[in-house]
Amino acid sequence: MNVKPLLIANGVLIVAMVGLSLWAWPSIPADAQLPVHWNLEGVADRFGSKEEALFSIPIISAMLTLIFLVIPRFDPRRKNLEQSAKLWNAAAIGVVLLAGAVHAFLVFSALGYDLRVTDVVVPGIAGLFVLLGNYLGKTRSNWFAGVRTPWTLSSDYSWEKTHRWAGRLFVVTGVLTLAAWLLTDERTTMVVMIAAITATALISVVLSYVYWKNDPDRAGANGDA
């Protein structure tokens, strides 16, 4: 698999995160307790040390990048995953890019800027869904990326048909979430986002079963055709 885009993009993002933390370090008191977690309404509900706030996300991002680099080696359908490299790289880069946005929010909040976490997380998640939705329909059957149900993994027909619809659903989820963020309040936005994600997941699972049941190859193997 060509992981060069992943390595370059995530490497730059992680270095930028660390650089931002080092830049902010002298301006933050050593004993400061900084917000590191927020509830669904965007209110901080856990605080941590200066070290945790400034360096936990860069470390997690580096670990996630390593996982994205290593996992493909263990896929029994590695060739298929290699043919789905665009989705894999987009997911790896998108996740770390979102983490970088959250990290920037943490740093500038620690410096006293009045920012809302939902203005970072919500559009970031919406953008990630739209990005992944554009690649889902072109993926090949594998064990680590995509809608992996017993039915998609046992039927190429189910995999292909399900992922075409899942890609569209991902894009719709992202667009609805972004629209809610722009037009409504925080609580409504979170409800819309969670409802859309849940509906996308459930519909994708149901579709995978329906397409598996109607797989022409499966029907022929069972003597139904």
PDB file of C-alpha atoms in Angstrom:
ATOM      1  CA  MET A   1       0.000   0.000   0.000  1.00  0.00           C
ATOM      2  CA  ASN A   2       1.195   3.501  -0.818  1.00  0.00           C
ATOM      3  CA  VAL A   3       1.345   5.147   2.616  1.00  0.00           C
ATOM      4  CA  LYS A   4       3.561   8.046   1.553  1.00  0.00           C
ATOM      5  CA  PRO A   5       0.664  10.589   1.599  1.00  0.00           C
ATOM      6  CA  LEU A   6      -0.274   9.381   5.084  1.00  0.00           C
ATOM      7  CA  LEU A   7       3.297   9.651   6.388  1.00  0.00           C
ATOM      8  CA  ILE A   8       3.910  13.092   4.932  1.00  0.00           C
ATOM      9  CA  ALA A   9       0.574  14.653   5.915  1.00  0.00           C
ATOM     10  CA  ASN A  10       0.434  13.199   9.423  1.00  0.00           C
ATOM     11  CA  GLY A  11       4.107  13.888  10.019  1.00  0.00           C
ATOM     12  CA  VAL A  12       3.589  17.564   9.175  1.00  0.00           C
ATOM     13  CA  LEU A  13       0.436  17.735  11.326  1.00  0.00           C
ATOM     14  CA  ILE A  14       2.086  16.138  14.362  1.00  0.00           C
ATOM     15  CA  VAL A  15       5.171  18.356  14.110  1.00  0.00           C
ATOM     16  CA  ALA A  16       2.875  21.397  13.823  1.00  0.00           C
ATOM     17  CA  MET A  17       0.963  20.295  16.954  1.00  0.00           C
ATOM     18  CA  VAL A  18       4.157  19.871  18.940  1.00  0.00           C
ATOM     19  CA  GLY A  19       5.452  23.220  17.669  1.00  0.00           C
ATOM     20  CA  LEU A  20       2.237  24.954  18.741  1.00  0.00           C
ATOM     21  CA  SER A  21       2.526  23.408  22.200  1.00  0.00           C
ATOM     22  CA  LEU A  22       6.147  24.473  22.595  1.00  0.00           C
ATOM     23  CA  TRP A  23       5.227  27.992  21.475  1.00  0.00           C
ATOM     24  CA  ALA A  24       2.445  28.212  24.086  1.00  0.00           C
ATOM     25  CA  TRP A  25       4.364  26.487  26.901  1.00  0.00           C
ATOM     26  CA  PRO A  26       6.079  29.568  28.437  1.00  0.00           C
ATOM     27  CA  SER A  27       2.797  31.513  28.549  1.00  0.00           C
ATOM     28  CA  ILE A  28       0.916  28.960  30.664  1.00  0.00           C
ATOM     29  CA  PRO A  29       1.504  28.683  34.439  1.00  0.00           C
ATOM     30  CA  ALA A  30       3.060  25.387  35.571  1.00  0.00           C
ATOM     31  CA  ASP A  31       0.226  24.643  38.013  1.00  0.00           C
ATOM     32  CA  ALA A  32      -2.598  25.534  35.611  1.00  0.00           C
ATOM     33  CA  GLN A  33      -5.595  23.204  35.431  1.00  0.00           C
ATOM     34  CA  LEU A  34      -6.812  23.298  31.850  1.00  0.00           C
ATOM     35  CA  PRO A  35      -9.993  21.929  30.241  1.00  0.00           C
ATOM     36  CA  VAL A  36      -9.316  18.640  28.416  1.00  0.00           C
ATOM     37  CA  HIS A  37     -12.808  17.193  27.989  1.00  0.00           C
ATOM     38  CA  TRP A  38     -16.261  18.592  27.204  1.00  0.00           C
ATOM     39  CA  ASN A  39     -19.800  17.224  27.468  1.00  0.00           C
ATOM     40  CA  LEU A  40     -22.322  17.110  24.634  1.00  0.00           C
ATOM     41  CA  GLU A  41     -23.347  20.690  25.347  1.00  0.00           C
ATOM     42  CA  GLY A  42     -19.798  21.952  24.878  1.00  0.00           C
ATOM     43  CA  VAL A  43     -19.187  22.576  28.587  1.00  0.00           C
ATOM     44  CA  ALA A  44     -15.833  21.522  30.046  1.00  0.00           C
ATOM     45  CA  ASP A  45     -16.325  18.632  32.481  1.00  0.00           C
ATOM     46  CA  ARG A  46     -12.727  17.539  33.134  1.00  0.00           C
ATOM     47  CA  PHE A  47      -9.526  19.455  33.692  1.00  0.00           C
ATOM     48  CA  GLY A  48      -5.925  18.329  33.439  1.00  0.00           C
ATOM     49  CA  SER A  49      -2.354  19.443  33.847  1.00  0.00           C
ATOM     50  CA  LYS A  50      -0.428  21.666  31.475  1.00  0.00           C
ATOM     51  CA  GLU A  51       1.451  18.633  30.173  1.00  0.00           C
ATOM     52  CA  GLU A  52      -1.735  16.691  29.453  1.00  0.00           C
ATOM     53  CA  ALA A  53      -3.426  19.589  27.695  1.00  0.00           C
ATOM     54  CA  LEU A  54      -0.452  20.432  25.482  1.00  0.00           C
ATOM     55  CA  PHE A  55       0.954  17.029  24.597  1.00  0.00           C
ATOM     56  CA  SER A  56      -1.670  14.295  24.943  1.00  0.00           C
ATOM     57  CA  ILE A  57      -3.217  14.821  21.491  1.00  0.00           C
ATOM     58  CA  PRO A  58       0.112  14.924  19.598  1.00  0.00           C
ATOM     59  CA  ILE A  59       1.104  11.652  21.311  1.00  0.00           C
ATOM     60  CA  ILE A  60      -2.262  10.043  20.553  1.00  0.00           C
ATOM     61  CA  SER A  61      -2.015  11.246  16.940  1.00  0.00           C
ATOM     62  CA  ALA A  62       1.411   9.646  16.572  1.00  0.00           C
ATOM     63  CA  MET A  63       0.063   6.375  17.986  1.00  0.00           C
ATOM     64  CA  LEU A  64      -2.945   6.449  15.651  1.00  0.00           C
ATOM     65  CA  THR A  65      -0.676   7.059  12.676  1.00  0.00           C
ATOM     66  CA  LEU A  66       1.434   4.062  13.663  1.00  0.00           C
ATOM     67  CA  ILE A  67      -1.693   1.923  13.937  1.00  0.00           C
ATOM     68  CA  PHE A  68      -2.847   3.000  10.474  1.00  0.00           C
ATOM     69  CA  LEU A  69       0.580   2.070   9.118  1.00  0.00           C
ATOM     70  CA  VAL A  70       0.761  -1.353  10.777  1.00  0.00           C
ATOM     71  CA  ILE A  71      -2.809  -2.709  10.557  1.00  0.00           C
ATOM     72  CA  PRO A  72      -2.831  -3.348   6.782  1.00  0.00           C
ATOM     73  CA  ARG A  73      -0.090  -5.944   7.250  1.00  0.00           C
ATOM     74  CA  PHE A  74      -2.541  -8.142   9.181  1.00  0.00           C
ATOM     75  CA  ASP A  75      -5.449  -8.004   6.753  1.00  0.00           C
ATOM     76  CA  PRO A  76      -6.141 -11.428   5.126  1.00  0.00           C
ATOM     77  CA  ARG A  77      -7.418  -9.431   2.145  1.00  0.00           C
ATOM     78  CA  ARG A  78      -4.449  -7.126   2.010  1.00  0.00           C
ATOM     79  CA  LYS A  79      -4.561  -6.765  -1.767  1.00  0.00           C
ATOM     80  CA  ASN A  80      -8.119  -5.473  -1.546  1.00  0.00           C
ATOM     81  CA  LEU A  81      -7.130  -3.039   1.174  1.00  0.00           C
ATOM     82  CA  GLU A  82      -4.245  -1.836  -0.971  1.00  0.00           C
ATOM     83  CA  GLN A  83      -6.782  -1.118  -3.722  1.00  0.00           C
ATOM     84  CA  SER A  84      -8.717   0.903  -1.141  1.00  0.00           C
ATOM     85  CA  ALA A  85      -5.659   2.979  -0.250  1.00  0.00           C
ATOM     86  CA  LYS A  86      -7.414   6.292  -0.978  1.00  0.00           C
ATOM     87  CA  LEU A  87     -10.026   5.594   1.700  1.00  0.00           C
ATOM     88  CA  TRP A  88      -7.398   4.313   4.141  1.00  0.00           C
ATOM     89  CA  ASN A  89      -5.151   7.349   3.693  1.00  0.00           C
ATOM     90  CA  ALA A  90      -8.098   9.747   3.784  1.00  0.00           C
ATOM     91  CA  ALA A  91      -9.289   8.214   7.068  1.00  0.00           C
ATOM     92  CA  ALA A  92      -5.814   8.327   8.637  1.00  0.00           C
ATOM     93  CA  ILE A  93      -5.166  11.904   7.554  1.00  0.00           C
ATOM     94  CA  GLY A  94      -8.699  13.069   8.322  1.00  0.00           C
ATOM     95  CA  VAL A  95      -8.639  11.704  11.868  1.00  0.00           C
ATOM     96  CA  VAL A  96      -5.290  13.323  12.664  1.00  0.00           C
ATOM     97  CA  LEU A  97      -6.370  16.583  11.006  1.00  0.00           C
ATOM     98  CA  LEU A  98      -9.446  16.626  13.253  1.00  0.00           C
ATOM     99  CA  ALA A  99      -7.216  15.859  16.243  1.00  0.00           C
ATOM    100  CA  GLY A 100      -4.982  18.746  15.214  1.00  0.00           C
ATOM    101  CA  ALA A 101      -7.949  21.125  15.134  1.00  0.00           C
ATOM    102  CA  VAL A 102      -8.980  20.003  18.623  1.00  0.00           C
ATOM    103  CA  HIS A 103      -5.387  20.395  19.797  1.00  0.00           C
ATOM    104  CA  ALA A 104      -5.257  23.956  18.474  1.00  0.00           C
ATOM    105  CA  PHE A 105      -8.500  24.645  20.311  1.00  0.00           C
ATOM    106  CA  LEU A 106      -7.004  23.285  23.546  1.00  0.00           C
ATOM    107  CA  VAL A 107      -3.879  25.402  23.202  1.00  0.00           C
ATOM    108  CA  PHE A 108      -5.654  28.668  22.425  1.00  0.00           C
ATOM    109  CA  SER A 109      -8.217  28.023  25.163  1.00  0.00           C
ATOM    110  CA  ALA A 110      -5.326  27.525  27.582  1.00  0.00           C
ATOM    111  CA  LEU A 111      -3.971  30.895  26.462  1.00  0.00           C
ATOM    112  CA  GLY A 112      -7.246  32.565  27.395  1.00  0.00           C
ATOM    113  CA  TYR A 113      -9.060  32.770  24.075  1.00  0.00           C
ATOM    114  CA  ASP A 114     -12.843  32.455  24.361  1.00  0.00           C
ATOM    115  CA  LEU A 115     -13.659  29.624  21.942  1.00  0.00           C
ATOM    116  CA  ARG A 116     -16.414  27.008  21.681  1.00  0.00           C
ATOM    117  CA  VAL A 117     -15.373  23.392  21.310  1.00  0.00           C
ATOM    118  CA  THR A 118     -18.434  22.619  19.178  1.00  0.00           C
ATOM    119  CA  ASP A 119     -17.222  25.134  16.580  1.00  0.00           C
ATOM    120  CA  VAL A 120     -14.188  22.910  16.085  1.00  0.00           C
ATOM    121  CA  VAL A 121     -15.447  19.380  16.631  1.00  0.00           C
ATOM    122  CA  VAL A 122     -18.792  19.527  14.807  1.00  0.00           C
ATOM    123  CA  PRO A 123     -17.628  20.939  11.455  1.00  0.00           C
ATOM    124  CA  GLY A 124     -14.553  18.703  11.724  1.00  0.00           C
ATOM    125  CA  ILE A 125     -16.665  15.579  12.088  1.00  0.00           C
ATOM    126  CA  ALA A 126     -19.014  16.757   9.331  1.00  0.00           C
ATOM    127  CA  GLY A 127     -16.085  17.299   6.993  1.00  0.00           C
ATOM    128  CA  LEU A 128     -14.643  13.891   7.849  1.00  0.00           C
ATOM    129  CA  PHE A 129     -17.924  12.171   6.977  1.00  0.00           C
ATOM    130  CA  VAL A 130     -18.129  13.974   3.636  1.00  0.00           C
ATOM    131  CA  LEU A 131     -14.501  13.100   2.875  1.00  0.00           C
ATOM    132  CA  LEU A 132     -14.896   9.410   3.694  1.00  0.00           C
ATOM    133  CA  GLY A 133     -18.247   9.234   1.912  1.00  0.00           C
ATOM    134  CA  ASN A 134     -16.551  10.176  -1.338  1.00  0.00           C
ATOM    135  CA  TYR A 135     -14.279   7.119  -1.119  1.00  0.00           C
ATOM    136  CA  LEU A 136     -16.511   4.472   0.481  1.00  0.00           C
ATOM    137  CA  GLY A 137     -18.251   3.477  -2.743  1.00  0.00           C
ATOM    138  CA  LYS A 138     -14.923   2.571  -4.359  1.00  0.00           C
ATOM    139  CA  THR A 139     -13.527   0.338  -1.624  1.00  0.00           C
ATOM    140  CA  ARG A 140     -12.859  -3.370  -1.972  1.00  0.00           C
ATOM    141  CA  SER A 141     -13.800  -6.027   0.577  1.00  0.00           C
ATOM    142  CA  ASN A 142     -11.371  -6.008   3.511  1.00  0.00           C
ATOM    143  CA  TRP A 143     -11.311  -6.536   7.274  1.00  0.00           C
ATOM    144  CA  PHE A 144     -10.448  -3.041   8.522  1.00  0.00           C
ATOM    145  CA  ALA A 145     -12.059  -0.288   6.437  1.00  0.00           C
ATOM    146  CA  GLY A 146     -15.695   0.131   5.526  1.00  0.00           C
ATOM    147  CA  VAL A 147     -19.023  -1.389   6.548  1.00  0.00           C
ATOM    148  CA  ARG A 148     -17.818  -4.729   7.866  1.00  0.00           C
ATOM    149  CA  THR A 149     -20.728  -7.039   8.640  1.00  0.00           C
ATOM    150  CA  PRO A 150     -20.948 -10.825   8.252  1.00  0.00           C
ATOM    151  CA  TRP A 151     -22.901 -10.203   5.059  1.00  0.00           C
ATOM    152  CA  THR A 152     -20.561  -7.735   3.347  1.00  0.00           C
ATOM    153  CA  LEU A 153     -17.539  -9.848   4.278  1.00  0.00           C
ATOM    154  CA  SER A 154     -19.074 -12.979   2.774  1.00  0.00           C
ATOM    155  CA  SER A 155     -20.514 -11.398  -0.374  1.00  0.00           C
ATOM    156  CA  ASP A 156     -18.710  -9.087  -2.782  1.00  0.00           C
ATOM    157  CA  TYR A 157     -22.122  -8.163  -4.187  1.00  0.00           C
ATOM    158  CA  SER A 158     -23.338  -7.036  -0.760  1.00  0.00           C
ATOM    159  CA  TRP A 159     -20.065  -5.188  -0.127  1.00  0.00           C
ATOM    160  CA  GLU A 160     -20.238  -3.241  -3.384  1.00  0.00           C
ATOM    161  CA  LYS A 161     -23.927  -2.324  -3.202  1.00  0.00           C
ATOM    162  CA  THR A 162     -23.856  -1.482   0.513  1.00  0.00           C
ATOM    163  CA  HIS A 163     -20.831   0.766   0.189  1.00  0.00           C
ATOM    164  CA  ARG A 164     -22.318   2.706  -2.682  1.00  0.00           C
ATOM    165  CA  TRP A 165     -25.241   3.616  -0.449  1.00  0.00           C
ATOM    166  CA  ALA A 166     -23.080   4.046   2.654  1.00  0.00           C
ATOM    167  CA  GLY A 167     -20.947   6.581   0.801  1.00  0.00           C
ATOM    168  CA  ARG A 168     -24.037   8.640  -0.020  1.00  0.00           C
ATOM    169  CA  LEU A 169     -25.294   8.330   3.550  1.00  0.00           C
ATOM    170  CA  PHE A 170     -21.955   9.505   4.913  1.00  0.00           C
ATOM    171  CA  VAL A 171     -22.102  12.596   2.716  1.00  0.00           C
ATOM    172  CA  VAL A 172     -25.712  13.309   3.752  1.00  0.00           C
ATOM    173  CA  THR A 173     -24.731  12.899   7.421  1.00  0.00           C
ATOM    174  CA  GLY A 174     -21.924  15.398   6.998  1.00  0.00           C
ATOM    175  CA  VAL A 175     -24.091  17.920   5.168  1.00  0.00           C
ATOM    176  CA  LEU A 176     -26.950  17.656   7.702  1.00  0.00           C
ATOM    177  CA  THR A 177     -24.520  18.064  10.587  1.00  0.00           C
ATOM    178  CA  LEU A 178     -22.918  21.100   8.992  1.00  0.00           C
ATOM    179  CA  ALA A 179     -26.314  22.648   8.258  1.00  0.00           C
ATOM    180  CA  ALA A 180     -27.438  22.100  11.858  1.00  0.00           C
ATOM    181  CA  TRP A 181     -24.227  23.697  13.123  1.00  0.00           C
ATOM    182  CA  LEU A 182     -24.769  26.752  10.934  1.00  0.00           C
ATOM    183  CA  LEU A 183     -28.502  27.175  11.525  1.00  0.00           C
ATOM    184  CA  THR A 184     -29.339  25.882  15.012  1.00  0.00           C
ATOM    185  CA  ASP A 185     -28.079  25.842  18.590  1.00  0.00           C
ATOM    186  CA  GLU A 186     -25.507  23.484  20.101  1.00  0.00           C
ATOM    187  CA  ARG A 187     -27.978  21.018  21.617  1.00  0.00           C
ATOM    188  CA  THR A 188     -29.952  20.669  18.377  1.00  0.00           C
ATOM    189  CA  THR A 189     -26.730  20.276  16.413  1.00  0.00           C
ATOM    190  CA  MET A 190     -25.577  17.424  18.629  1.00  0.00           C
ATOM    191  CA  VAL A 191     -28.972  15.714  18.378  1.00  0.00           C
ATOM    192  CA  VAL A 192     -28.930  15.995  14.578  1.00  0.00           C
ATOM    193  CA  MET A 193     -25.358  14.717  14.335  1.00  0.00           C
ATOM    194  CA  ILE A 194     -25.877  11.725  16.639  1.00  0.00           C
ATOM    195  CA  ALA A 195     -29.212  10.851  14.994  1.00  0.00           C
ATOM    196  CA  ALA A 196     -27.695  11.046  11.506  1.00  0.00           C
ATOM    197  CA  ILE A 197     -24.690   8.912  12.451  1.00  0.00           C
ATOM    198  CA  THR A 198     -26.926   6.325  14.132  1.00  0.00           C
ATOM    199  CA  ALA A 199     -29.305   6.194  11.160  1.00  0.00           C
ATOM    200  CA  THR A 200     -26.393   5.826   8.738  1.00  0.00           C
ATOM    201  CA  ALA A 201     -24.974   2.918  10.737  1.00  0.00           C
ATOM    202  CA  LEU A 202     -28.313   1.121  11.073  1.00  0.00           C
ATOM    203  CA  ILE A 203     -29.323   1.596   7.432  1.00  0.00           C
ATOM    204  CA  SER A 204     -25.931   0.356   6.255  1.00  0.00           C
ATOM    205  CA  VAL A 205     -26.231  -2.811   8.347  1.00  0.00           C
ATOM    206  CA  VAL A 206     -29.758  -3.501   7.097  1.00  0.00           C
ATOM    207  CA  LEU A 207     -28.708  -2.902   3.486  1.00  0.00           C
ATOM    208  CA  SER A 208     -25.781  -5.280   3.861  1.00  0.00           C
ATOM    209  CA  TYR A 209     -28.174  -8.069   4.881  1.00  0.00           C
ATOM    210  CA  VAL A 210     -30.728  -7.269   2.149  1.00  0.00           C
ATOM    211  CA  TYR A 211     -28.075  -7.265  -0.565  1.00  0.00           C
ATOM    212  CA  TRP A 212     -26.559 -10.471   0.819  1.00  0.00           C
ATOM    213  CA  LYS A 213     -29.972 -12.144   0.634  1.00  0.00           C
ATOM    214  CA  ASN A 214     -30.311 -11.022  -2.980  1.00  0.00           C
ATOM    215  CA  ASP A 215     -26.767 -11.845  -4.098  1.00  0.00           C
ATOM    216  CA  PRO A 216     -27.147 -13.624  -7.468  1.00  0.00           C
ATOM    217  CA  ASP A 217     -24.061 -15.766  -6.810  1.00  0.00           C
ATOM    218  CA  ARG A 218     -25.433 -16.853  -3.426  1.00  0.00           C
ATOM    219  CA  ALA A 219     -28.850 -17.692  -4.920  1.00  0.00           C
ATOM    220  CA  GLY A 220     -27.197 -19.756  -7.659  1.00  0.00           C
ATOM    221  CA  ALA A 221     -25.052 -21.613  -5.137  1.00  0.00           C
ATOM    222  CA  ASN A 222     -28.190 -22.504  -3.167  1.00  0.00           C
ATOM    223  CA  GLY A 223     -29.975 -23.736  -6.271  1.00  0.00           C
ATOM    224  CA  ASP A 224     -32.460 -20.856  -6.225  1.00  0.00           C
ATOM    225  CA  ALA A 225     -31.559 -19.607  -9.680  1.00  0.00           C
TER     226      ALA A 225
END
